[in-house]
mmCIF file of C-alpha atoms in Angstrom:
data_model
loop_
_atom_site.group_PDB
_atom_site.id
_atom_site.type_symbol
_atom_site.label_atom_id
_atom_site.label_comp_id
_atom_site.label_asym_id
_atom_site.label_seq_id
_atom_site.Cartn_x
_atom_site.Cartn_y
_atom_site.Cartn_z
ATOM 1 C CA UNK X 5 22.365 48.626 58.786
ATOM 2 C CA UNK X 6 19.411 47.620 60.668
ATOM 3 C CA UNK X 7 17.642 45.611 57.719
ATOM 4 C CA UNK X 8 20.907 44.257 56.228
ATOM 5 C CA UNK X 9 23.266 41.892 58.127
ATOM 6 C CA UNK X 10 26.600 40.172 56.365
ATOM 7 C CA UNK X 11 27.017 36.128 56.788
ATOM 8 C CA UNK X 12 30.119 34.072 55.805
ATOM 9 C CA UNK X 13 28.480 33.548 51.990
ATOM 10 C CA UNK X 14 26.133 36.280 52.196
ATOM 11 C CA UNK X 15 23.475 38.032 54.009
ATOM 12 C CA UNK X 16 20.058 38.302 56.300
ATOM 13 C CA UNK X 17 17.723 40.802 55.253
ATOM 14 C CA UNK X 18 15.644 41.828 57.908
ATOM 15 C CA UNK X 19 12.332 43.069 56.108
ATOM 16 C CA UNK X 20 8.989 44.436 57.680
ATOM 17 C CA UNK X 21 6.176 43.985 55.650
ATOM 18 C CA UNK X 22 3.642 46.487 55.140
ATOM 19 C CA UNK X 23 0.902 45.813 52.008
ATOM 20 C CA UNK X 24 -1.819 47.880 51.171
ATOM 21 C CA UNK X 25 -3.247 45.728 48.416
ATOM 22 C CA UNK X 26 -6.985 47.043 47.284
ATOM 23 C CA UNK X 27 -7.695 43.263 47.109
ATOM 24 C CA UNK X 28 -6.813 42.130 50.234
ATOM 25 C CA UNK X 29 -6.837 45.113 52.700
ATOM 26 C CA UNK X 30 -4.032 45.762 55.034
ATOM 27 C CA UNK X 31 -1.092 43.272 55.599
ATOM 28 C CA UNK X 32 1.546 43.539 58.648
ATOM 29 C CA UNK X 33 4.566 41.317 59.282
ATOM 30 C CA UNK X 34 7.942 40.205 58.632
ATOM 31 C CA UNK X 35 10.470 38.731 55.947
ATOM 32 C CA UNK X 36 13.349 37.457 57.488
ATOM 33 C CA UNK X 37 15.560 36.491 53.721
ATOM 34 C CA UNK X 38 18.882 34.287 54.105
ATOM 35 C CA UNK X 39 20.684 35.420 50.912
ATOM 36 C CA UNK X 40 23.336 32.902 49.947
ATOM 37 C CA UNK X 41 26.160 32.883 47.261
ATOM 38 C CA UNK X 42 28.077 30.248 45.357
ATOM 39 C CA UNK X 43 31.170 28.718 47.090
ATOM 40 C CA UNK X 44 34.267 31.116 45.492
ATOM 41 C CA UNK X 45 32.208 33.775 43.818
ATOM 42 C CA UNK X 46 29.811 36.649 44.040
ATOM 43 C CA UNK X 47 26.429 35.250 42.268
ATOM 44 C CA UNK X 48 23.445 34.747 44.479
ATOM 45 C CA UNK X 49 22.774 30.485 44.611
ATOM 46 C CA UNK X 50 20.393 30.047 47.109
ATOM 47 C CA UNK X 51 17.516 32.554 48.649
ATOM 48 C CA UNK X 52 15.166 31.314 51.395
ATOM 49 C CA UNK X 53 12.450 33.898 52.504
ATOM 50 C CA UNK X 54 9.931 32.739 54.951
ATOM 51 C CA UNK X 55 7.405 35.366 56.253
ATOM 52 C CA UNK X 56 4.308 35.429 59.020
ATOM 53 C CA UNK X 57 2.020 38.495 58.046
ATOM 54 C CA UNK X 58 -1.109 39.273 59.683
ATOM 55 C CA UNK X 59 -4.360 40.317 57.806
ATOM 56 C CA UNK X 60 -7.656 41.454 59.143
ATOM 57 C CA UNK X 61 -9.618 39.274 56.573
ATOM 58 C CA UNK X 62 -6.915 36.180 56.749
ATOM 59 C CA UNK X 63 -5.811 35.992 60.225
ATOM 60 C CA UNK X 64 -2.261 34.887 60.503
ATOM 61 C CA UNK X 65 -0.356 33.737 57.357
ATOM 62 C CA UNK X 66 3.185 31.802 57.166
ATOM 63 C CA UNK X 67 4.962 31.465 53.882
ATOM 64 C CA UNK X 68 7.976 29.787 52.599
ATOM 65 C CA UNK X 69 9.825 30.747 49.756
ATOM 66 C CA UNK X 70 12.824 28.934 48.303
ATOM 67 C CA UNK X 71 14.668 30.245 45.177
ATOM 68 C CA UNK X 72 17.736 28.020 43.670
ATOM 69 C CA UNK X 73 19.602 29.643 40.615
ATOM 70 C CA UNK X 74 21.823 27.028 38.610
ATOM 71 C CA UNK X 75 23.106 29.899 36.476
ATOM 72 C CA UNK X 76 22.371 33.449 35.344
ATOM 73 C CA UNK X 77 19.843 32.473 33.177
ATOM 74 C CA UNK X 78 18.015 29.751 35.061
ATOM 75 C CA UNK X 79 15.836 29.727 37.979
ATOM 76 C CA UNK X 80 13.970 27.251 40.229
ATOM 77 C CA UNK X 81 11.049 28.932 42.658
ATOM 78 C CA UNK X 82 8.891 26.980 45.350
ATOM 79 C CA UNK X 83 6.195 28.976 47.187
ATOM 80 C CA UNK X 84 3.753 26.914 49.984
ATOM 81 C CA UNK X 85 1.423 29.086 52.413
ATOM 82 C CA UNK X 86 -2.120 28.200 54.380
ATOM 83 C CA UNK X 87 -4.427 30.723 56.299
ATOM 84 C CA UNK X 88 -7.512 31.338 56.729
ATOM 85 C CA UNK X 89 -9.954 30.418 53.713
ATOM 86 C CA UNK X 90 -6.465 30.161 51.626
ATOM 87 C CA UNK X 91 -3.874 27.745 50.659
ATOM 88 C CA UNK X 92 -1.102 27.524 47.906
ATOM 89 C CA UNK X 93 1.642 25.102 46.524
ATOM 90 C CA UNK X 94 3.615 26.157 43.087
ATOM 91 C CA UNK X 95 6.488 25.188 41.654
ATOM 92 C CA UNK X 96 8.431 26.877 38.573
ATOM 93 C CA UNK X 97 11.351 26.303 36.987
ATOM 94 C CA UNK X 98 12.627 28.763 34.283
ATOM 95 C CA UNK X 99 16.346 27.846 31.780
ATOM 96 C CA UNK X 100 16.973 30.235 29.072
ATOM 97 C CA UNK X 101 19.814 27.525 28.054
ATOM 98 C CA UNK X 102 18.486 23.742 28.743
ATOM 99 C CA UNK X 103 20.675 21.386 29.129
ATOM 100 C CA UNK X 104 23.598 24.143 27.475
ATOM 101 C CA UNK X 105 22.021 24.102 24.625
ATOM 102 C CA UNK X 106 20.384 27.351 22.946
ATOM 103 C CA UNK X 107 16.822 26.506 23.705
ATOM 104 C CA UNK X 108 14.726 27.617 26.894
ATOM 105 C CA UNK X 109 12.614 25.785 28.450
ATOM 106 C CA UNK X 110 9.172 26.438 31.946
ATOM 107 C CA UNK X 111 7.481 24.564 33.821
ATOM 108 C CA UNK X 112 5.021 25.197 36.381
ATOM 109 C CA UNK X 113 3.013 23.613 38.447
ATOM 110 C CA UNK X 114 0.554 25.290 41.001
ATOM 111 C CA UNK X 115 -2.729 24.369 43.340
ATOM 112 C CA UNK X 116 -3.936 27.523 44.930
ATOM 113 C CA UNK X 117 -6.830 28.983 46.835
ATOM 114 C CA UNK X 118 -7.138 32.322 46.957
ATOM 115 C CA UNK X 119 -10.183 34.006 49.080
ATOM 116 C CA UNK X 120 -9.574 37.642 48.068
ATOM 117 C CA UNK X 121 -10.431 38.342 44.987
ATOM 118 C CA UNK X 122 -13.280 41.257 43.694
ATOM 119 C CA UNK X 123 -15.033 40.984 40.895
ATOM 120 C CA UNK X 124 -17.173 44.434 39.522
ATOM 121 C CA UNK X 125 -18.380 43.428 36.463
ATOM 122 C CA UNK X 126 -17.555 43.410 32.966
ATOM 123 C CA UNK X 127 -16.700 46.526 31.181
ATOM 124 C CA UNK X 128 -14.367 50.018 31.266
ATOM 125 C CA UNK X 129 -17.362 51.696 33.755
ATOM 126 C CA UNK X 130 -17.818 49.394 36.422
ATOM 127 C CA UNK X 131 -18.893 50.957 39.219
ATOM 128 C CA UNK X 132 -16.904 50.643 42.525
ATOM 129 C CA UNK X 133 -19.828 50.105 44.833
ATOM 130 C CA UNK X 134 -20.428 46.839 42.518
ATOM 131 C CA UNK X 135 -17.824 44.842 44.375
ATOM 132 C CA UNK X 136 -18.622 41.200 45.583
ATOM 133 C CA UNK X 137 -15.836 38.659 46.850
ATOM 134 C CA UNK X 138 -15.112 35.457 45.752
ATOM 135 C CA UNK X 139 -12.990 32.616 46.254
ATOM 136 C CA UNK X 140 -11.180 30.825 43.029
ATOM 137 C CA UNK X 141 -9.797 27.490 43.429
ATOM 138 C CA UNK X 142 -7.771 26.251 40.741
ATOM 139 C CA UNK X 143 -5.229 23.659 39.374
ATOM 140 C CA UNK X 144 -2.589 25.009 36.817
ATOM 141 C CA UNK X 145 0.198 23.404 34.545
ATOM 142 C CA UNK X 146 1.825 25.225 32.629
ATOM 143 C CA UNK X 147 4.307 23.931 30.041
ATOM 144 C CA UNK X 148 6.820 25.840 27.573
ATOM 145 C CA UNK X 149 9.627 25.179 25.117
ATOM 146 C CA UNK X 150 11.684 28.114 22.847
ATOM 147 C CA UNK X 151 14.530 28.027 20.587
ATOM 148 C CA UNK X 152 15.860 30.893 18.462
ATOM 149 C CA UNK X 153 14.685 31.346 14.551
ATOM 150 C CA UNK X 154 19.322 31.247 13.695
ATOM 151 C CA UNK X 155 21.617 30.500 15.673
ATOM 152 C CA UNK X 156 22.793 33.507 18.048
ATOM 153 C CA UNK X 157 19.519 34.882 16.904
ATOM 154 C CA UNK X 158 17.745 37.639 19.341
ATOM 155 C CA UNK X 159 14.495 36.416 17.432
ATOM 156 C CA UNK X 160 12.969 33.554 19.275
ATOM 157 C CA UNK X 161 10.094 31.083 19.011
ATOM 158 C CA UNK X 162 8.088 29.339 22.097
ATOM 159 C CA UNK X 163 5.152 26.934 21.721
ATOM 160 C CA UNK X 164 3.342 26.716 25.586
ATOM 161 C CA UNK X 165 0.212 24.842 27.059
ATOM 162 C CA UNK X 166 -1.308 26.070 29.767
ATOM 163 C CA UNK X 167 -3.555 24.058 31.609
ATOM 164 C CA UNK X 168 -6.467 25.100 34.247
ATOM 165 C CA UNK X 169 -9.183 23.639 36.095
ATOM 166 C CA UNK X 170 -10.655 26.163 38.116
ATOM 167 C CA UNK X 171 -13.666 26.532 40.273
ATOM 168 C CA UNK X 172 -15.475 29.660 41.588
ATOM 169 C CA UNK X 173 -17.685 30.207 44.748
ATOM 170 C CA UNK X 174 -18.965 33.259 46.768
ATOM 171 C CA UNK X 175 -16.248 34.445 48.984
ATOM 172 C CA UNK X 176 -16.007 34.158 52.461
ATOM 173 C CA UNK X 177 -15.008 38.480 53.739
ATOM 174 C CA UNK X 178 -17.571 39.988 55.836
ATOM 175 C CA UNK X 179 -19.222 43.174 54.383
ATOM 176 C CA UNK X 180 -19.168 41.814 51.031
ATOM 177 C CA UNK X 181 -22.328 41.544 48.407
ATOM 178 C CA UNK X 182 -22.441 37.627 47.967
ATOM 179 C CA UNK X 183 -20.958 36.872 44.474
ATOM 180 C CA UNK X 184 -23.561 34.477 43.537
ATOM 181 C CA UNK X 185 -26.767 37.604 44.624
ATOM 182 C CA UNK X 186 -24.648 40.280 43.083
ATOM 183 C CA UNK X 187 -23.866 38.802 39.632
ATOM 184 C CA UNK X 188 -26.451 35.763 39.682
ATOM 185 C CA UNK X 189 -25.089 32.947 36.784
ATOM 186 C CA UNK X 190 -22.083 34.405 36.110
ATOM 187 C CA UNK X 191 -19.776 32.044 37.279
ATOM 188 C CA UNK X 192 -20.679 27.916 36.557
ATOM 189 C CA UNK X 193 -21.434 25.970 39.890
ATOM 190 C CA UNK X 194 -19.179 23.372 39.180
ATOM 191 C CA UNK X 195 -14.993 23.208 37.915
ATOM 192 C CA UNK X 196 -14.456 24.542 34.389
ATOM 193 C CA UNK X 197 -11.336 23.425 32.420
ATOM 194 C CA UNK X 198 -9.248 25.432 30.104
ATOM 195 C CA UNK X 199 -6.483 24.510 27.802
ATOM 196 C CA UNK X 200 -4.647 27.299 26.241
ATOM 197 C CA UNK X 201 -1.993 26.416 23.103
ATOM 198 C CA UNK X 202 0.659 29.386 22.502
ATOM 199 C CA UNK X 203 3.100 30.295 19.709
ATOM 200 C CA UNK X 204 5.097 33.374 20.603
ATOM 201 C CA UNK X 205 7.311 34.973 18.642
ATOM 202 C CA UNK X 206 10.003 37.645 20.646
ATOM 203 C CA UNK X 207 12.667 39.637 20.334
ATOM 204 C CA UNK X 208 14.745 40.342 23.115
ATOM 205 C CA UNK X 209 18.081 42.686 23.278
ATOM 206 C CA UNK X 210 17.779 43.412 27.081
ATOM 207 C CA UNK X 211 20.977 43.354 28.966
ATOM 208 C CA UNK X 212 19.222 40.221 31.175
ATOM 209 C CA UNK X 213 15.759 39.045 31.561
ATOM 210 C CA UNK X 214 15.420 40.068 35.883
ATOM 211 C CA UNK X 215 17.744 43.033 35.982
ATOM 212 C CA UNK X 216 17.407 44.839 32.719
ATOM 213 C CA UNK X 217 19.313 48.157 32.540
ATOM 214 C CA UNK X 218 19.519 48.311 28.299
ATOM 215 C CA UNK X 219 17.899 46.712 25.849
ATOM 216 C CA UNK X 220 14.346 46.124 24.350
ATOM 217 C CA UNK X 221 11.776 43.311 24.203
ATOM 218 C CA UNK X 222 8.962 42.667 21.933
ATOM 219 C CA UNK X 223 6.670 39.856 21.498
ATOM 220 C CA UNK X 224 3.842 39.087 19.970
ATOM 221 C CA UNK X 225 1.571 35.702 20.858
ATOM 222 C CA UNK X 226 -1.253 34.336 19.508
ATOM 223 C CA UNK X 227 -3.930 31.728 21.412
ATOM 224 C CA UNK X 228 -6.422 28.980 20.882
ATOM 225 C CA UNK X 229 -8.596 26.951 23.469
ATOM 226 C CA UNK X 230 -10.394 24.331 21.713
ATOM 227 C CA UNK X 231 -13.402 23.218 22.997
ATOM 228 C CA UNK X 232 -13.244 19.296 23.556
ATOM 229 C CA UNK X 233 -9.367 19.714 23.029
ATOM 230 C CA UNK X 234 -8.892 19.272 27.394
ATOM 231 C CA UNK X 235 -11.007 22.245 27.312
ATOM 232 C CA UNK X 236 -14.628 23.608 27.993
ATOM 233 C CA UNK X 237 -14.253 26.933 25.677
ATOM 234 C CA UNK X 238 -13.746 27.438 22.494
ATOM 235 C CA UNK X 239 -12.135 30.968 22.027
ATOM 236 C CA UNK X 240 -8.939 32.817 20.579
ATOM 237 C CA UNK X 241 -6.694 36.067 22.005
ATOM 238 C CA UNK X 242 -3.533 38.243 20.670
ATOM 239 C CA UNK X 243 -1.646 39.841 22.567
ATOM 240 C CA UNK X 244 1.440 41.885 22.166
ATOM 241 C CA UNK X 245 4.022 42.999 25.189
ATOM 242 C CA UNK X 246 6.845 45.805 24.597
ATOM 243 C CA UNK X 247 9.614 46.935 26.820
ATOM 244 C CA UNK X 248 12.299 49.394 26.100
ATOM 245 C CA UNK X 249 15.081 50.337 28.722
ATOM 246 C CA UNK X 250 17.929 53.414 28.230
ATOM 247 C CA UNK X 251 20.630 53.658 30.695
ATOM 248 C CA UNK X 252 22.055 57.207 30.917
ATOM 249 C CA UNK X 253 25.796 58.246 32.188
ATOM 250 C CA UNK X 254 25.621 59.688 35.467
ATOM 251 C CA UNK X 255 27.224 59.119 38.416
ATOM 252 C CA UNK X 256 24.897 56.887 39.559
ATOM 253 C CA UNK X 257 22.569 54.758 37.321
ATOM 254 C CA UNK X 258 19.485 56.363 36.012
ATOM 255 C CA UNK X 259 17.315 53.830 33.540
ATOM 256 C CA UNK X 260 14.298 55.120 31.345
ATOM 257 C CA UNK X 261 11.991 52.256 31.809
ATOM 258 C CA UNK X 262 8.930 52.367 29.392
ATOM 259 C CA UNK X 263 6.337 48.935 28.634
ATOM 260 C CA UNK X 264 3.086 48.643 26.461
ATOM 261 C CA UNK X 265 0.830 45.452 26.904
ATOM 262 C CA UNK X 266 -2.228 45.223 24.732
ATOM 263 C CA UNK X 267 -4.514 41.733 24.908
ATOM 264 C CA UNK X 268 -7.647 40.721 22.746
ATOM 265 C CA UNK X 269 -10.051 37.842 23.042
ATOM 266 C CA UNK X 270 -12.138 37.151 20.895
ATOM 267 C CA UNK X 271 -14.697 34.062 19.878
ATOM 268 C CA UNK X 272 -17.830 32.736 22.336
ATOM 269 C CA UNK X 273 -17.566 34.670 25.433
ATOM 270 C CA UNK X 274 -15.224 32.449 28.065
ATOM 271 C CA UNK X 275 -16.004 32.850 31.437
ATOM 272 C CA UNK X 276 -14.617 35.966 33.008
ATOM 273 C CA UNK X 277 -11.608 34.754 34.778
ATOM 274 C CA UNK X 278 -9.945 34.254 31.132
ATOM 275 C CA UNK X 279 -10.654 37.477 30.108
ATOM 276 C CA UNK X 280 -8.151 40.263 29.707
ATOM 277 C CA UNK X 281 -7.991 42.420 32.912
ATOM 278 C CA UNK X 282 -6.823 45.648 34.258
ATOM 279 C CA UNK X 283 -5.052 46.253 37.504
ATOM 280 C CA UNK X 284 -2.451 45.060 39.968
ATOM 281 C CA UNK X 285 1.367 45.207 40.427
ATOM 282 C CA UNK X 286 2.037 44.296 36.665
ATOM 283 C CA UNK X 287 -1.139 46.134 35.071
ATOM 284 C CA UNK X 288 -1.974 48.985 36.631
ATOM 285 C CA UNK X 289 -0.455 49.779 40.206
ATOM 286 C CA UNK X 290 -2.919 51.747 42.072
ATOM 287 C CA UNK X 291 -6.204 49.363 41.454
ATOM 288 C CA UNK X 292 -6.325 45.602 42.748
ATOM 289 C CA UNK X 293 -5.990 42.603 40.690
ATOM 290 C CA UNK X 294 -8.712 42.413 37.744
ATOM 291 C CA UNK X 295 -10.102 45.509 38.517
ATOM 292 C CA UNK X 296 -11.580 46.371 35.237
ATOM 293 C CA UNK X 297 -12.302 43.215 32.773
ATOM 294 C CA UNK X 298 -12.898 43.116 29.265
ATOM 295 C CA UNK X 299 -12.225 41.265 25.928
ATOM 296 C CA UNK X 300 -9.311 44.187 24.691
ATOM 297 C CA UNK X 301 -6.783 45.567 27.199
ATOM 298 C CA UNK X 302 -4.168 48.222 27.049
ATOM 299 C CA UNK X 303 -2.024 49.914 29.009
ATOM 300 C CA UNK X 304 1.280 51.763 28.946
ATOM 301 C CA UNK X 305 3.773 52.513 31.643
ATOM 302 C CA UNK X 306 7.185 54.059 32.338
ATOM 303 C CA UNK X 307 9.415 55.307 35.167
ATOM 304 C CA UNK X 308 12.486 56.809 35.363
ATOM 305 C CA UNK X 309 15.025 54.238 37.775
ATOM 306 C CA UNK X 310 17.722 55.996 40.018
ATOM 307 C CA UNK X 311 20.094 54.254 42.035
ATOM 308 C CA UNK X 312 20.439 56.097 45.211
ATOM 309 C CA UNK X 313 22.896 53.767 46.706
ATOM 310 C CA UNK X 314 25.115 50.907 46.134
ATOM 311 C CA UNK X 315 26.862 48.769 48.824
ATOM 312 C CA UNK X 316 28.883 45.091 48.783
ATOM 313 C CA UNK X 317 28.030 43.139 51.853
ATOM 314 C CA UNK X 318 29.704 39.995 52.232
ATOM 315 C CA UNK X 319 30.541 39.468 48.372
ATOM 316 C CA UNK X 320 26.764 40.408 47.460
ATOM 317 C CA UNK X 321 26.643 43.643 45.749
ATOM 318 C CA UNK X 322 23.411 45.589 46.235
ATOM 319 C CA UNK X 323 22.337 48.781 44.454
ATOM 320 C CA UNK X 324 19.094 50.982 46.238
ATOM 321 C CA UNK X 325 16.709 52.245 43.413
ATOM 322 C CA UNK X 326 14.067 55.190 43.605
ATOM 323 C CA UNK X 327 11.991 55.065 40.337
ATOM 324 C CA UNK X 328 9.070 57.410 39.808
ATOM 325 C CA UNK X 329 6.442 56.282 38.141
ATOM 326 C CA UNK X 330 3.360 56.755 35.578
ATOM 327 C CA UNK X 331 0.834 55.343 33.938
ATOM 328 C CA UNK X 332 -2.266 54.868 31.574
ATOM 329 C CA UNK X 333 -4.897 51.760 30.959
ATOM 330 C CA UNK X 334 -8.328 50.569 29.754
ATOM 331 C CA UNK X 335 -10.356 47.590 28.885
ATOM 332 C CA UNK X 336 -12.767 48.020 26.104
ATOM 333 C CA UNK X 337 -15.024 44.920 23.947
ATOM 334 C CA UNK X 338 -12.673 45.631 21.120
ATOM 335 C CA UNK X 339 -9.772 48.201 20.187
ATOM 336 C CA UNK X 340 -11.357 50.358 18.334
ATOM 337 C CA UNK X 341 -13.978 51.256 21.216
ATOM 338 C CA UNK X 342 -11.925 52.293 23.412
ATOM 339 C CA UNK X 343 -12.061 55.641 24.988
ATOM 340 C CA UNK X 344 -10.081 57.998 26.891
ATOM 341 C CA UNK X 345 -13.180 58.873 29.031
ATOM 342 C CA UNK X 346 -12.144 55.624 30.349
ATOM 343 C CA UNK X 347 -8.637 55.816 30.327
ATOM 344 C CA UNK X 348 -7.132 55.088 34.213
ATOM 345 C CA UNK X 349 -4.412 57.173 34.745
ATOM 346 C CA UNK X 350 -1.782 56.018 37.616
ATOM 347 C CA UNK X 351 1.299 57.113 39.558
ATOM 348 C CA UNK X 352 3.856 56.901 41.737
ATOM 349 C CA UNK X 353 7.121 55.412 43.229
ATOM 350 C CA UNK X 354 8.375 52.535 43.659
ATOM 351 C CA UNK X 355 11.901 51.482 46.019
ATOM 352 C CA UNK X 356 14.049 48.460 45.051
ATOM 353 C CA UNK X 357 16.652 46.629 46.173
ATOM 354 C CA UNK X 358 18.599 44.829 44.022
ATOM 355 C CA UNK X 359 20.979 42.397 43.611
ATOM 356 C CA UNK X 360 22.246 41.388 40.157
ATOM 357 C CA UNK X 361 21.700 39.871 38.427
ATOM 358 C CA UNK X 362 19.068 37.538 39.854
ATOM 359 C CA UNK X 363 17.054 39.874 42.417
ATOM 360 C CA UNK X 364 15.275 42.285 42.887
ATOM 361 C CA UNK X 365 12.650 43.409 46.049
ATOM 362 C CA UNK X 366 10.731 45.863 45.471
ATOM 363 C CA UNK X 367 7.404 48.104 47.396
ATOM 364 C CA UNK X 368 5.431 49.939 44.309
ATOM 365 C CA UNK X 369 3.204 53.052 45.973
ATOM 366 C CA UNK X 370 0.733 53.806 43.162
ATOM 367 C CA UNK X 371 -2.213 56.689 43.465
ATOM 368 C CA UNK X 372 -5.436 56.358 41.129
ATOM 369 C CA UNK X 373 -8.524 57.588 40.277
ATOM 370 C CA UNK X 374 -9.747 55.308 43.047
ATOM 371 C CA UNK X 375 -7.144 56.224 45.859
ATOM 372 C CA UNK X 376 -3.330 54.597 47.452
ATOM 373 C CA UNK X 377 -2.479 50.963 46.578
ATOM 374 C CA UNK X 378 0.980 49.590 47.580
ATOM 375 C CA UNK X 379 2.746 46.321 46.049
ATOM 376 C CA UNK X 380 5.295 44.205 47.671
ATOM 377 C CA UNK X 381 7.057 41.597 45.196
ATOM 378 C CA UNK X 382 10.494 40.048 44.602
ATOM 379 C CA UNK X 383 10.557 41.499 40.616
ATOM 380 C CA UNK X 384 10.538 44.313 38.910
ATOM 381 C CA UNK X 385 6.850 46.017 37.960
ATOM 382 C CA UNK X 386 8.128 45.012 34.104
#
């Protein structure tokens, strides 16, 4: 009753923010969200989420967040923030039905600056007391187009360009190892350019892409940068990304949730920023961001989803999760030399709110081999 407050077409969510993210230290503030639903119905149209957090390393930070769904299966996002050492602009727009027709279509486009980010080294057996800061500064499009192998086939196929010009420097935290004196030629002095072609092949059964609650999803890519093809690297990776969800009759939801990713690069070495990684919300979720790097990456995770509660405030209806959580990952130079004296075990719980079947926020608590991390994100861990 205190966080959630009913409007004419929908609601105010009142959150407090509270981030623990290894990367980035401690983050305080607040999330005041303006939910808003289509004129004579119940779906979610419009979401505006501005926030001011405060960060020890960043100072103060305001955000603006603006998310516009057309339809159940589309999705427009805009994102803008500045701070300290940081700023960010990014667009994406997301149609699993262009134009009404059966083929899906993304865009995004994105200039950011981010300040916070670790690097340790390459390898399963970094050591933690390696740790140096530095500050990436990159321009991204991204570009993708799908359509399924039949018609009212669950089989699809996407071709997708991604490009990025990107530029690391030592990072500006106190009580940080310079990048450049810890891990001396590493990164190039001036911007590097990748181009990254995609063909994909999935499978997808799910109930819906953002609020799954049955279904599966498979897919399998495979990727080329060519050098002197809008690109400075000339190197290959394969990746493949399972998900599997079972709902079970109770009185209240319960889901099985259970995902395997597994990524492998191989050709001349790329700089490490294209390499697979290890760690974060969507990898791991009890180490920061890129964590552990490597050309082959795999982990597997699964939690069990409850819904604790379920309440309709002004037309929106919102279910309360509790999902329990574990987990297992490690980065290796290839698959086969991977070992599980390496393996990074994880868990946890994680608390969502959501509202289907477009939303869902969400505060991950994860516990590793390397202490508490805690994610805050609008979308499920996977």
């Amino acid at each position: 009753r205190l966080m959630l407050r009913p409007i004419k077409r929908g609601m105010w969510i009142r959150l407090p923010i509270m981030d623990t993210n290894p990367n980035r230290g401690i983050t305080v503030g607040v999330m005041p969200i303006w939910v808003i639903k289509e004129a004579g119905g119940e779906r979610i149209k419009h979401i505006h989420a501005p926030s001011v957090t405060y960060n020890s390393y960043f100072s103060v930070t305001p955000t603006y967040r603006y998310y516009l769904y057309p339809a159940d299966d589309s999705a427009l996002v805009a994102r803008g923030s500045i701070a300290k050492y940081e700023k960010e602009l990014m667009g994406h727009y997301e149609d699993s039905s262009f134009a009404g027709t059966a083929y899906d279509t993304l865009l995004r486009v994105q200039f950011n600056q981010d300040a916070g980010r670790r690097f340790f080294g390459i390898g399963p057996d970094t050591p933690r007391d390696a740790e140096s800061n530095y500050k990436e500064d990159y321009y991204q499009l991204k570009m993708g187009w799908g359509t399924p192998l039949y018609q009212d086939s669950r089989w699809r196929v996407h071709v997708n360009d991604r490009l990025l010009s990107q530029k690391i420097g030592n990072g500006p935290l106190k009580g940080f190892t310079g990048f450049s004196a810890r891990f001396p030629g590493v990164a190039p002095a001036h911007r590097m350019q990748s181009n990254e072609l995609r063909l994909t092949v999935d499978f997808d059964s799910r109930d819906h892409a953002t609020t799954p609650t049955a279904g599966a999803f498979l897919q399998i890519f495979r990727e080329h940068s060519f050098r002197g093809l809008a690109s400075s690297f000339d190197y290959s990776r394969t990746g493949f990304d399972g998900r599997y969800f079972q709902p079970w009759k109770m009185k209240k939801r319960q889901v099985s949730a259970i995902g395997l990713r597994f990524e492998q690069l191989n050709g001349p070495t790329p700089p490490f920023w294209l390499l697979p990684s290890l760690g974060g919300k969507y990898a791991l979720r009890a180490y920061g961001e890129g964590r552990y790097i490597d050309r082959s990456m795999v982990t597997i995770n699964a939690e069990q989803r409850f819904t604790v509660w379920d309440v309709k405030m002004a037309g929106v209806s919102t279910e309360f999760e509790v999902a329990p959580f574990i987990g297992v990952g490690t980065v290796a130079d290839t698959l086969d030399r991977m070992s599980k004296r390496y393996a990074r075990p994880v868990m946890g719980v994680g608390t969502r709110a959501v509202a289907r079947p477009q939303v869902v926020g969400s505060v991950d608590v994860g516990i590793g081999q390397e202490g508490l991390a805690i994610f805050m994100d609008i979308n499920y861990s996977f």
